[in-house]
mmCIF file of C-alpha atoms in Angstrom:
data_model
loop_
_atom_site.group_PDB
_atom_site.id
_atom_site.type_symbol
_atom_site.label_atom_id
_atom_site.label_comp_id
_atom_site.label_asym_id
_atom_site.label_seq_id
_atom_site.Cartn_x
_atom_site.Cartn_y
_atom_site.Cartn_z
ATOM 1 C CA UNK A 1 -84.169 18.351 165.165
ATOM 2 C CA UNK A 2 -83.043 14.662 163.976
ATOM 3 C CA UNK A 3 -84.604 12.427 166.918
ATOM 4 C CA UNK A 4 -83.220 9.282 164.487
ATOM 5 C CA UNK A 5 -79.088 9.984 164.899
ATOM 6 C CA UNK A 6 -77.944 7.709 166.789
ATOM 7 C CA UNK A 7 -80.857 5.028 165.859
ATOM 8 C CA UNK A 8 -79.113 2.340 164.151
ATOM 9 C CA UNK A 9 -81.016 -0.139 161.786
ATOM 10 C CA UNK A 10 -82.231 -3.770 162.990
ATOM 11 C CA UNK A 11 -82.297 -6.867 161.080
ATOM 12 C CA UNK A 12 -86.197 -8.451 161.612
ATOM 13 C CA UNK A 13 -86.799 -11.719 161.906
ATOM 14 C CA UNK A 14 -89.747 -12.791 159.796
ATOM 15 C CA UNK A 15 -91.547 -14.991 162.614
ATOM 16 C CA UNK A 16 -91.943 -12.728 165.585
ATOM 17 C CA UNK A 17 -94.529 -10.360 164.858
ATOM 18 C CA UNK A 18 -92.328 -6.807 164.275
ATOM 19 C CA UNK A 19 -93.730 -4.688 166.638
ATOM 20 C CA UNK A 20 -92.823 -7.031 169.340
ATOM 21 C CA UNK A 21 -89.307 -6.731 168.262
ATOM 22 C CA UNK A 22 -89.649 -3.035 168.017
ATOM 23 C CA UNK A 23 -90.520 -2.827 171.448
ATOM 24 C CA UNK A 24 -87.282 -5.312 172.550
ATOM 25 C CA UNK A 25 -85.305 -2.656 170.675
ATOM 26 C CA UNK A 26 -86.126 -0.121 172.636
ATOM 27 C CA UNK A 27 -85.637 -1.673 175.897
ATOM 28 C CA UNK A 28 -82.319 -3.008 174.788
ATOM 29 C CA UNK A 29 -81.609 0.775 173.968
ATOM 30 C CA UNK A 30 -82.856 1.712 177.397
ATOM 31 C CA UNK A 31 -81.203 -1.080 179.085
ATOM 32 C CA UNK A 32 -77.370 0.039 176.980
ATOM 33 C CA UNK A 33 -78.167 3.670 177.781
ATOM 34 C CA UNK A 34 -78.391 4.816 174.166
ATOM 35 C CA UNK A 35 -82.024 6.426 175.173
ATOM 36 C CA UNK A 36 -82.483 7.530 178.186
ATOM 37 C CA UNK A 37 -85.328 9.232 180.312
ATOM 38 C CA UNK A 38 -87.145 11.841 179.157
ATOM 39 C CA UNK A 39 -85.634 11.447 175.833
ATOM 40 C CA UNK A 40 -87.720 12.421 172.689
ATOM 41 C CA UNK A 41 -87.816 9.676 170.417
ATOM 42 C CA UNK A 42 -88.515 9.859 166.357
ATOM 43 C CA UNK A 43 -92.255 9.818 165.361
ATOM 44 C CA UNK A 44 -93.566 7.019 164.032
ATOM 45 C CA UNK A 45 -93.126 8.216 160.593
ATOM 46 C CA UNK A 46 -89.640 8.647 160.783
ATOM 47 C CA UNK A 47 -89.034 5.040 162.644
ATOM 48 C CA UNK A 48 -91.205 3.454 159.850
ATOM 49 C CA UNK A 49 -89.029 5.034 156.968
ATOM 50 C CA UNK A 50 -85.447 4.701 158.965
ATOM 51 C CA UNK A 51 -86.120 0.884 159.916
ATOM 52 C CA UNK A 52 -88.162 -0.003 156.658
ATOM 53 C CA UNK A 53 -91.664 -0.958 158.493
ATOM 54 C CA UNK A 54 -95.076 0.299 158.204
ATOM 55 C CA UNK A 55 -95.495 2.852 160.373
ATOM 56 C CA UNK A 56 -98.533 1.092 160.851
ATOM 57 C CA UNK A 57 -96.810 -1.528 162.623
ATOM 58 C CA UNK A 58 -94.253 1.561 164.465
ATOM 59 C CA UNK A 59 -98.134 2.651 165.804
ATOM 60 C CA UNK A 60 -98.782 -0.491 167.237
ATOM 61 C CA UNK A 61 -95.164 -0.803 168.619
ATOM 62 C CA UNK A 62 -95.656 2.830 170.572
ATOM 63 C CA UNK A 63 -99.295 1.877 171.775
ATOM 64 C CA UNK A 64 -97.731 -1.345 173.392
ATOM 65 C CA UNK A 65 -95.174 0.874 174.966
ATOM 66 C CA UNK A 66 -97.521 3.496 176.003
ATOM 67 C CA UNK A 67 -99.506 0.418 177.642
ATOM 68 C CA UNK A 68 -96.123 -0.452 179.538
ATOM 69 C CA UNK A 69 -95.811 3.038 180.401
ATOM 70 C CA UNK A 70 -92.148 3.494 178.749
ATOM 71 C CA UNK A 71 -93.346 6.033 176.886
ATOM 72 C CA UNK A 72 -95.078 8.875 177.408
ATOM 73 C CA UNK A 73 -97.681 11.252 174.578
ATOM 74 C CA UNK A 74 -98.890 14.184 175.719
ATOM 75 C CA UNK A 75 -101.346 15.744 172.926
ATOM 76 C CA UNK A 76 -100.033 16.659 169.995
ATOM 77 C CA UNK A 77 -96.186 16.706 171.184
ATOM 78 C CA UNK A 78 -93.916 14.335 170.260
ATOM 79 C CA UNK A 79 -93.652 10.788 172.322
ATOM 80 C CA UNK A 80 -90.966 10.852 174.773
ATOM 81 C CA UNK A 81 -89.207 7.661 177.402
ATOM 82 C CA UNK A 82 -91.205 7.945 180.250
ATOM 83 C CA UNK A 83 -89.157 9.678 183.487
ATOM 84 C CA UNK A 84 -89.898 6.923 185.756
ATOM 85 C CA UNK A 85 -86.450 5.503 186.360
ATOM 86 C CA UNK A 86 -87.532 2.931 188.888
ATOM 87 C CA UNK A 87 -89.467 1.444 185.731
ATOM 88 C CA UNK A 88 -86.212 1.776 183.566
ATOM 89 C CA UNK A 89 -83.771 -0.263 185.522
ATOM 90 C CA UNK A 90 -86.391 -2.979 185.735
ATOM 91 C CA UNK A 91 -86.125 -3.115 182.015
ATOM 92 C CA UNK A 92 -82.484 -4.404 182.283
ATOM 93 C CA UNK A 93 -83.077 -7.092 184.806
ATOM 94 C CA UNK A 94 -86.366 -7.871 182.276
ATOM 95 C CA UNK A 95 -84.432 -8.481 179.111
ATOM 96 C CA UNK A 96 -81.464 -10.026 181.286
ATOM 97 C CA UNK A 97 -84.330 -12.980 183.543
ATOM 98 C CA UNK A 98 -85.507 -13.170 179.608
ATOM 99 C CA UNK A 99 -82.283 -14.321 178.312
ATOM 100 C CA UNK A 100 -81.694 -15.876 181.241
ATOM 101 C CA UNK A 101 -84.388 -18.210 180.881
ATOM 102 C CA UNK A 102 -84.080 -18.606 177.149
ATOM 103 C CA UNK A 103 -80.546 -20.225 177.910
ATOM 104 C CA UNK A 104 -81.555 -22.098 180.670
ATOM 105 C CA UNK A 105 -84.758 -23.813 178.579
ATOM 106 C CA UNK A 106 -81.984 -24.842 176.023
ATOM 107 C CA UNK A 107 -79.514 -26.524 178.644
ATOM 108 C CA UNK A 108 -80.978 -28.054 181.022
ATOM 109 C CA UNK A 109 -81.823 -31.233 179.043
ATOM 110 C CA UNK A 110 -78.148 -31.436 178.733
ATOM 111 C CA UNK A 111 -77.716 -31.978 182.336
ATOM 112 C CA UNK A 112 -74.502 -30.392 183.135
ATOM 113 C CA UNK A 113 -73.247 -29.069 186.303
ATOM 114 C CA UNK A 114 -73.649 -25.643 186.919
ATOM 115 C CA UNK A 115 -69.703 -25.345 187.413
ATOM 116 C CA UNK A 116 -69.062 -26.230 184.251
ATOM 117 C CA UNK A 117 -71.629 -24.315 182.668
ATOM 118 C CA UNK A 118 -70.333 -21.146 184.247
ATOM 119 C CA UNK A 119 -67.084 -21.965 183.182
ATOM 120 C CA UNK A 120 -68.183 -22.213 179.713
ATOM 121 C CA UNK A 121 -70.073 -19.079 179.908
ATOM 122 C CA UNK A 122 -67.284 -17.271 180.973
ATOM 123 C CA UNK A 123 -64.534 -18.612 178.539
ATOM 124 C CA UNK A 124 -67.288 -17.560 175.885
ATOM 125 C CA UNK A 125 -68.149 -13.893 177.243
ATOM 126 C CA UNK A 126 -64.080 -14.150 177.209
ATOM 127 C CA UNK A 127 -63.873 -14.791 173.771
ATOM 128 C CA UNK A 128 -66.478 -12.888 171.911
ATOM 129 C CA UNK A 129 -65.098 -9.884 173.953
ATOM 130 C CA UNK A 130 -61.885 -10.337 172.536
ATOM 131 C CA UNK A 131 -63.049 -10.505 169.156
ATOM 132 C CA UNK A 132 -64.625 -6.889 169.561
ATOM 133 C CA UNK B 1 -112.631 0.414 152.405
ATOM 134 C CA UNK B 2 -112.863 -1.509 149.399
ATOM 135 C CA UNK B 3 -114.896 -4.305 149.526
ATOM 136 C CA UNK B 4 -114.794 -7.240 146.976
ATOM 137 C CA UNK B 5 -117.864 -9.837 147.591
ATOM 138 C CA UNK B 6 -118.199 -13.088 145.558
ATOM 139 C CA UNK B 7 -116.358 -11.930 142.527
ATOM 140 C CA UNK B 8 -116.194 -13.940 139.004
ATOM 141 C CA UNK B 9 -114.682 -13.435 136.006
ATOM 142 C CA UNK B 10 -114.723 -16.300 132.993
ATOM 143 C CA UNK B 11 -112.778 -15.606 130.373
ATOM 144 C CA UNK B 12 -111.891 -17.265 126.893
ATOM 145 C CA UNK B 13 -113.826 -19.983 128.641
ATOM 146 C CA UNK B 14 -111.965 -20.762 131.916
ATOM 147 C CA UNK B 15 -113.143 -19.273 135.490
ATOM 148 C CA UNK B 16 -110.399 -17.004 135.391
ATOM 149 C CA UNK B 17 -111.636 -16.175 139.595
ATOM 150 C CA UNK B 18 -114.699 -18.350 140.890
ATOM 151 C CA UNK B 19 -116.032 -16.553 144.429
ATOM 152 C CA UNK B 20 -113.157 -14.174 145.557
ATOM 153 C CA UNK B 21 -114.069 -12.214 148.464
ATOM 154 C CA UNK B 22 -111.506 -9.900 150.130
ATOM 155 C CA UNK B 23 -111.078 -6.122 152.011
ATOM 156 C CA UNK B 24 -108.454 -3.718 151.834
ATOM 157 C CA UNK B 25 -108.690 -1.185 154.687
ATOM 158 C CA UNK B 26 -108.072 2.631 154.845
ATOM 159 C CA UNK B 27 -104.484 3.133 155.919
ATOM 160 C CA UNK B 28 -103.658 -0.597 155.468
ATOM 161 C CA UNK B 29 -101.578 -1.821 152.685
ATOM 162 C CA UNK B 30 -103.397 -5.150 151.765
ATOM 163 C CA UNK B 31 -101.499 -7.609 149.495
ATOM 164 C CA UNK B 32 -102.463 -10.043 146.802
ATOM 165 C CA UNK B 33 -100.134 -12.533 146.348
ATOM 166 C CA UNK B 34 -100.620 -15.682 143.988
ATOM 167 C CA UNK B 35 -98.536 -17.424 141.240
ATOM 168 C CA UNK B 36 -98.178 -15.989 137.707
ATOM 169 C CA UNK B 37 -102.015 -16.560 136.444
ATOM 170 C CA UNK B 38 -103.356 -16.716 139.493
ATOM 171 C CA UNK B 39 -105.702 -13.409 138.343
ATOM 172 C CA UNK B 40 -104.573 -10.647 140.738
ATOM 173 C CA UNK B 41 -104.315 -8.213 137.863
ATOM 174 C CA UNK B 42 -107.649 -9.061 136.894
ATOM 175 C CA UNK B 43 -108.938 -8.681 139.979
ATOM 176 C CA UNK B 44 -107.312 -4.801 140.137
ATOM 177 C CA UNK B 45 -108.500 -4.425 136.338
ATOM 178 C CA UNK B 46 -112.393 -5.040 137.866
ATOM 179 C CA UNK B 47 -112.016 -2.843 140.501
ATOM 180 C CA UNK B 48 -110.987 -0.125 137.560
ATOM 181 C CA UNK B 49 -113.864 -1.070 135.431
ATOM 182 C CA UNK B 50 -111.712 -1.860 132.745
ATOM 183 C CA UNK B 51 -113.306 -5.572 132.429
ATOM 184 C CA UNK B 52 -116.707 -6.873 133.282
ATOM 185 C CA UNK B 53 -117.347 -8.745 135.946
ATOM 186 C CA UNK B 54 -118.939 -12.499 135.324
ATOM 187 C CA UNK B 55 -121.043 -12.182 138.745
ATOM 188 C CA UNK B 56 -120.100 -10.634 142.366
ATOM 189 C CA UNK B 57 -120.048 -6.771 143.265
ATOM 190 C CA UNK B 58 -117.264 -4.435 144.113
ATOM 191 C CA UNK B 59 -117.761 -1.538 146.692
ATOM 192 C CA UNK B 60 -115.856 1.307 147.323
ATOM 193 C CA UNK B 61 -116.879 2.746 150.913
ATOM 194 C CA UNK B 62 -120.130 0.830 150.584
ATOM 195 C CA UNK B 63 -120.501 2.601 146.710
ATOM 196 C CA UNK B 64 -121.080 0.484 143.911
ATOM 197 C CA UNK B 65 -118.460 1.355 141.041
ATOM 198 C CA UNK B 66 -119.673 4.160 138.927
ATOM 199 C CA UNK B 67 -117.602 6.621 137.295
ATOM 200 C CA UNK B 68 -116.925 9.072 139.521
ATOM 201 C CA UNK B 69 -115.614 7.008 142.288
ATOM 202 C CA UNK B 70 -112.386 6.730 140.016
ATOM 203 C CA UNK B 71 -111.198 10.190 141.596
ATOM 204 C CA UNK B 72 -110.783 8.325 144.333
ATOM 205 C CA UNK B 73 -108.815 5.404 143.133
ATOM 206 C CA UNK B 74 -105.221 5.897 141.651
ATOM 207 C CA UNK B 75 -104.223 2.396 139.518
ATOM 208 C CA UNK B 76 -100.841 1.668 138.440
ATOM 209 C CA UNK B 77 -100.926 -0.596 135.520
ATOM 210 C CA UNK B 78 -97.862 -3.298 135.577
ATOM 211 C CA UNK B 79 -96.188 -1.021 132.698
ATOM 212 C CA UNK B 80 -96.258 2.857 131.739
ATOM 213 C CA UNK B 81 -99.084 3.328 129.359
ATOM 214 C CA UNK B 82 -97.649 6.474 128.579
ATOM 215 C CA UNK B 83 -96.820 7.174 124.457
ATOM 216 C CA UNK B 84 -93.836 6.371 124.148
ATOM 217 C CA UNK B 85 -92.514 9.779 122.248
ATOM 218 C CA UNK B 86 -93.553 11.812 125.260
ATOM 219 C CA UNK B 87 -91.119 13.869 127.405
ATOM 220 C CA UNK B 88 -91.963 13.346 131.293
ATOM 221 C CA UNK B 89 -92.561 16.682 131.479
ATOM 222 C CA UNK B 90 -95.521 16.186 129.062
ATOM 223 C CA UNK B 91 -96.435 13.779 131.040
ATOM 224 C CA UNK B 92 -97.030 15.477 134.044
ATOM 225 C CA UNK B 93 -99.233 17.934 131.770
ATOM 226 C CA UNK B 94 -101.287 15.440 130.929
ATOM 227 C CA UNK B 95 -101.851 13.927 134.166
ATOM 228 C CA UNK B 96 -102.422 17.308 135.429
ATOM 229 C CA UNK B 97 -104.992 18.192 132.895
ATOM 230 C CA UNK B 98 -106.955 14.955 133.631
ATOM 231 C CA UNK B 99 -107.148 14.227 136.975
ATOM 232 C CA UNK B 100 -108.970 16.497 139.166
ATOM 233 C CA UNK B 101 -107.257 14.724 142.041
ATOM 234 C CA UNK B 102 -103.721 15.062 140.474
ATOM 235 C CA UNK B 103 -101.273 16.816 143.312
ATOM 236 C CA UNK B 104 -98.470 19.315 140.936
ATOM 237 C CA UNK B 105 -96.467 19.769 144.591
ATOM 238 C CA UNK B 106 -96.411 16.069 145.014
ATOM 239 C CA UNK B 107 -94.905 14.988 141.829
ATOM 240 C CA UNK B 108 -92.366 17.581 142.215
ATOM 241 C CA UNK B 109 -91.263 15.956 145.210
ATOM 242 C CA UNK B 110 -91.129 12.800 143.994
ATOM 243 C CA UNK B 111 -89.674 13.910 140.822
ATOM 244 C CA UNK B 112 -86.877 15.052 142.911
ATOM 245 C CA UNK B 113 -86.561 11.913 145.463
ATOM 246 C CA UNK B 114 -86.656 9.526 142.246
ATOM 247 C CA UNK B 115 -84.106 11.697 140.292
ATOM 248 C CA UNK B 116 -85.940 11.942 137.219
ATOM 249 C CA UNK B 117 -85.289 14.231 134.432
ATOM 250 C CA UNK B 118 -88.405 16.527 133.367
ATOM 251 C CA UNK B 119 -86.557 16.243 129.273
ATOM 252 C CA UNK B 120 -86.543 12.666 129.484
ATOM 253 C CA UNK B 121 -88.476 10.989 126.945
ATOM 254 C CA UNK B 122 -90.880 8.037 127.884
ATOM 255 C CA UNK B 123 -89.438 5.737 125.541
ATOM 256 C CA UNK B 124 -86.118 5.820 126.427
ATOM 257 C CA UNK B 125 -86.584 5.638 130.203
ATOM 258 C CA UNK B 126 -84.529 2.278 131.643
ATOM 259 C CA UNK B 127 -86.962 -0.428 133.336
ATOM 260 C CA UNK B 128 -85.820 0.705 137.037
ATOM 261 C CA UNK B 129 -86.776 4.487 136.259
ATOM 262 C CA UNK B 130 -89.643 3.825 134.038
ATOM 263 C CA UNK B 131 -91.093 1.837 136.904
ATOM 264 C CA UNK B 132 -90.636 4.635 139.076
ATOM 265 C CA UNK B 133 -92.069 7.624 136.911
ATOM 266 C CA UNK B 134 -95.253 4.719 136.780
ATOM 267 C CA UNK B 135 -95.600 5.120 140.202
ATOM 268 C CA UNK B 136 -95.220 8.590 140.688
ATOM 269 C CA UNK B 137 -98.011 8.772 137.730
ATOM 270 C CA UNK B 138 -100.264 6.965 140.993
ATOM 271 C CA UNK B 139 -98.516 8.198 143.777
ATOM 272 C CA UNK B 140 -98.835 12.063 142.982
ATOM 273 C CA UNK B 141 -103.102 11.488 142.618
ATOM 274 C CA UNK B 142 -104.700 12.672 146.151
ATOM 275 C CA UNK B 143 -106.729 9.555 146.022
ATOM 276 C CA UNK B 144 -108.012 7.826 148.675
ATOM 277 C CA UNK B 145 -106.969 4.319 147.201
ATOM 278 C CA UNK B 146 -103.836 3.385 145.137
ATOM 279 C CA UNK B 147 -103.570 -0.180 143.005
ATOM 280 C CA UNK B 148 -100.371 -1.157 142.137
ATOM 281 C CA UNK B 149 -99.762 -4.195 139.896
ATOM 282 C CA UNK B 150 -96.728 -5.915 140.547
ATOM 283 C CA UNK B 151 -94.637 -2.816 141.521
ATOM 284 C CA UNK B 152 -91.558 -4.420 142.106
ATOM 285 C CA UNK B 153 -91.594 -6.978 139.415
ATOM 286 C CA UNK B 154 -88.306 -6.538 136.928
ATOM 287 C CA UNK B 155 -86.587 -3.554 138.731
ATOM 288 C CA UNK B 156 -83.083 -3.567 140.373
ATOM 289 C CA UNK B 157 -82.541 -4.066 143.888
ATOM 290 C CA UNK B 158 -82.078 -0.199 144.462
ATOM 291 C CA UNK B 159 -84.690 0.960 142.903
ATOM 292 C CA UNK B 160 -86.507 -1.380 144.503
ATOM 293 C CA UNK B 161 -85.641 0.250 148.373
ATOM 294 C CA UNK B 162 -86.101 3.487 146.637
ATOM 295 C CA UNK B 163 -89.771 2.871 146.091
ATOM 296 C CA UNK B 164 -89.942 0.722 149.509
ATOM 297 C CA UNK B 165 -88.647 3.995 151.170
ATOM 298 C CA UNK B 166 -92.161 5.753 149.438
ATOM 299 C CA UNK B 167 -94.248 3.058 150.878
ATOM 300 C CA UNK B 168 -93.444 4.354 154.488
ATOM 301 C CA UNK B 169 -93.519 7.837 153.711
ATOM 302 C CA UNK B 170 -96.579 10.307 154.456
ATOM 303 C CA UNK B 171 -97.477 9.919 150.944
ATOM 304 C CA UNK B 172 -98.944 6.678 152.020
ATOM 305 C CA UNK B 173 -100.635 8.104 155.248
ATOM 306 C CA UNK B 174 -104.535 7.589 155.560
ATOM 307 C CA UNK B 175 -104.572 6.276 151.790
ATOM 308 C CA UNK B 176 -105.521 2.365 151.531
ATOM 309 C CA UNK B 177 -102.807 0.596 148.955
ATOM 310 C CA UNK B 178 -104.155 -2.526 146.978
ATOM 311 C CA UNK B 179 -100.985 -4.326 145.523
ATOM 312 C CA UNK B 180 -100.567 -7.129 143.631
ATOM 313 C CA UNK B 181 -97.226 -9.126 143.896
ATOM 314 C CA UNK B 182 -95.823 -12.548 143.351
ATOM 315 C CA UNK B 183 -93.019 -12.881 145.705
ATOM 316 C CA UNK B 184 -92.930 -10.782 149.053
ATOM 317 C CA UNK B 185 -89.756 -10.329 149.566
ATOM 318 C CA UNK B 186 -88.676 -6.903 151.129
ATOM 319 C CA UNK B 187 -91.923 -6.197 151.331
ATOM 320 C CA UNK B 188 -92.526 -9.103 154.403
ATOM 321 C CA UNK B 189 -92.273 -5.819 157.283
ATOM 322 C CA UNK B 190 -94.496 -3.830 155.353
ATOM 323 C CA UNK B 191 -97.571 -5.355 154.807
ATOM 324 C CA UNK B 192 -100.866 -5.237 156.818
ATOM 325 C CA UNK B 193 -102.968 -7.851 155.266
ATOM 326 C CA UNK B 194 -102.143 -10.409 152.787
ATOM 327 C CA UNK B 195 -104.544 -12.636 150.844
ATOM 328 C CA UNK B 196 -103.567 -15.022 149.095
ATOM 329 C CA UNK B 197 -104.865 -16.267 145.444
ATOM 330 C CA UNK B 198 -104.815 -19.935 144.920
ATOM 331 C CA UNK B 199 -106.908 -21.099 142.032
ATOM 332 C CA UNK B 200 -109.355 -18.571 141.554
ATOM 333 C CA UNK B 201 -110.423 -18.582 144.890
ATOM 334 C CA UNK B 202 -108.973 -16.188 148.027
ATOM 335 C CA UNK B 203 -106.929 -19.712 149.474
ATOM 336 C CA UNK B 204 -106.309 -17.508 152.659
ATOM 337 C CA UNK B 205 -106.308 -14.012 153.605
ATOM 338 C CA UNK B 206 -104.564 -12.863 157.366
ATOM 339 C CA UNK B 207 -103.048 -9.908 158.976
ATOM 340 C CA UNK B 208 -99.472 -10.282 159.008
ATOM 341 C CA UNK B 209 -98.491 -9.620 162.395
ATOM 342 C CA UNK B 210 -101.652 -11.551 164.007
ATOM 343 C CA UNK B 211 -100.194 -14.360 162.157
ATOM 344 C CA UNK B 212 -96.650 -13.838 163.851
ATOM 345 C CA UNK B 213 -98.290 -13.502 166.939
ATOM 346 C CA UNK B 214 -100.555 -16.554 166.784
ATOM 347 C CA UNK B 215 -98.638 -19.149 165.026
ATOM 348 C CA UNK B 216 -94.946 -17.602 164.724
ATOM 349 C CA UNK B 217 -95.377 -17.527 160.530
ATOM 350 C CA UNK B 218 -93.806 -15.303 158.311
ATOM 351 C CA UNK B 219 -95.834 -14.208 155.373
ATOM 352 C CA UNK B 220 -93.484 -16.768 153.444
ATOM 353 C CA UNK B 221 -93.661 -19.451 155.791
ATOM 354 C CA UNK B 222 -97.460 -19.472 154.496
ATOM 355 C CA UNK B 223 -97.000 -18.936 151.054
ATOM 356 C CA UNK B 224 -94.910 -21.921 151.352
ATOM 357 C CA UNK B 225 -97.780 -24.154 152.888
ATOM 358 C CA UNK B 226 -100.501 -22.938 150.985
ATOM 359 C CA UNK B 227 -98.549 -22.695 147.492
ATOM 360 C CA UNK B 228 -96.174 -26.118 148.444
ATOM 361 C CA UNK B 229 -92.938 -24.988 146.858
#
């Protein structure tokens, strides 16, 4: 069984340490619907190899994720997303308040009113949508 | 683990390394980076005892070097040492009938995944492939540890992601990989541990993604401050 179609490749940046943004991936997967509960996902071998990591750092990524409980390993089969779907819609809202935040940290030394900004937000969600 | 405490080396009258401590891990791949001269393939070349030490001692899972610990250690020199008239078939032979450790299955494999052709002879092998069949010469040893001097140094882009794609493969699993390396380029996501060479001496030596974590640094963003280019 290939557990890695579908998987598509991610460009690292060099500064955040890469299991962190190993673990983002996989909540943005969750959060698109591209893996869903119960879903096996590829061993740490095969994630290594496919996204050009160690799979020393894939290890680490999984251990953080078991920690968060988004995925589950039971003995010696393989690691699947957990079933707890109360857990998985929080991940949306997560990554969303993140982005959220990250946005807001950036503007609001610029003062503007929040009209405006969500005028601008919109005219740009408008935009890139179109160029899709 | 191998363990390299207070090492020296003075050659042709300059301290070639002057007190360079450093440990590569089981199932880590440590890096030694430095500039051209900096002495990393020395430093390899003493953990092969195939140059004296000046002072210091070099352990291998708390052994002192002695000849039978080299079962246990692969080392890829910078070039195939190969005679040049061989086929790679020959090759193989003669790896075979040397080293206890040598896997038959394994080379196969990578024979295959590198494309290389068994009638081939040594001498007429391109950079890019002869690079490859050097590492297969290391990679197909069931040795605990595997050197690797400058393994990307001279080789095309694609051969290049070819042996990249070995690095994360099971052939690496449990093993502890030494390299040696002057730029880190594609390597940046695939390194455990770097140290880094400056002047004989170990300048700094950090686990990549602690340093991510802790001060938001690539591996370059530190070559840059420690080597100011």
């Amino acid at each position: 069984m290939n557990t890695i179609e579908g998987w598509s490749e991610v460009a690292f940046n060099n500064r955040d340490p890469v299991y962190l943004q190993v673990v983002r991936h996989f909540k943005e997967r969750i959060a698109t619907g591209r893996s869903s509960a119960g879903q096996i996902i590829p061993s740490r071998r095969e994630l290594g190899a496919f996204m050009k990591i160690n799979p020393n750092t894939v290890q680490k990524a999984y251990k953080e994720m078991e920690d968060q409980q988004l995925i589950i390993t039971e003995g010696n089969s393989p690691s699947r997303i957990t079933n707890d779907t109360r857990l998985l819609n929080q991940i949306r809202e997560e990554l969303l308040g993140d982005a959220v935040r990250d946005f807001w940290g950036k503007v609001k030394n610029i003062d503007v009113p929040i009209e405006e900004l969500l005028l601008l937000v919109e005219r740009h969600f408008r935009e890139e949508g179109e160029k899709k | 683990m191998i363990e390299v405490t207070g090492i020296r080396k003075r050659y042709r009258g300059r301290d070639v390394l002057n007190d360079v401590s450093f440990t590569a891990e089981k199932g880590e791949l440590t890096c030694l980076i430095g500039v051209n001269g900096a002495g990393k393939s020395t430093i390899l070349k003493l953990i092969m005892g195939l140059t004296p030490l000046t002072g210091g001692t070099i352990r291998i899972d708390g052994q002192a070097l002695e000849p039978k610990l080299y079962e246990k250690i692969a080392f890829v020199p910078d070039h195939l040492t190969m005679p040049s008239g061989m086929r790679l078939s020959e090759a193989l032979r003669f790896m075979a009938d040397f080293y206890e450790s040598w896997n038959e299955k394994r080379a196969d494999e990578l024979m295959r995944f590198f494309q290389l052709e068994h009638s081939a002879r040594i001498g007429s092998l391109s950079k890019g492939i002869a690079a490859k069949f050097n590492l297969l010469l290391g990679f197909a040893q069931d040795s605990d540890y595997l050197l690797l001097d400058e393994p990307f140094s001279g080789i095309d882009l694609f051969s290049r992601e070819a042996i990249t794609e070995v690095f994360t493969s099971d052939l690496m699993e449990h093993r502890g990989v030494l390299l040696t390396t002057h730029e880190i380029g594609e390597m940046e996501h695939l390194v455990d541990k770097a140290v880094l060479l400056k002047g004989g001496k170990v300048s700094l030596s950090f686990h990549c993604e602690e340093m991510r974590s802790e001060k938001g640094k690539s591996v370059i963003d530190v070559m840059r401050e420690v080597y100011g280019a």
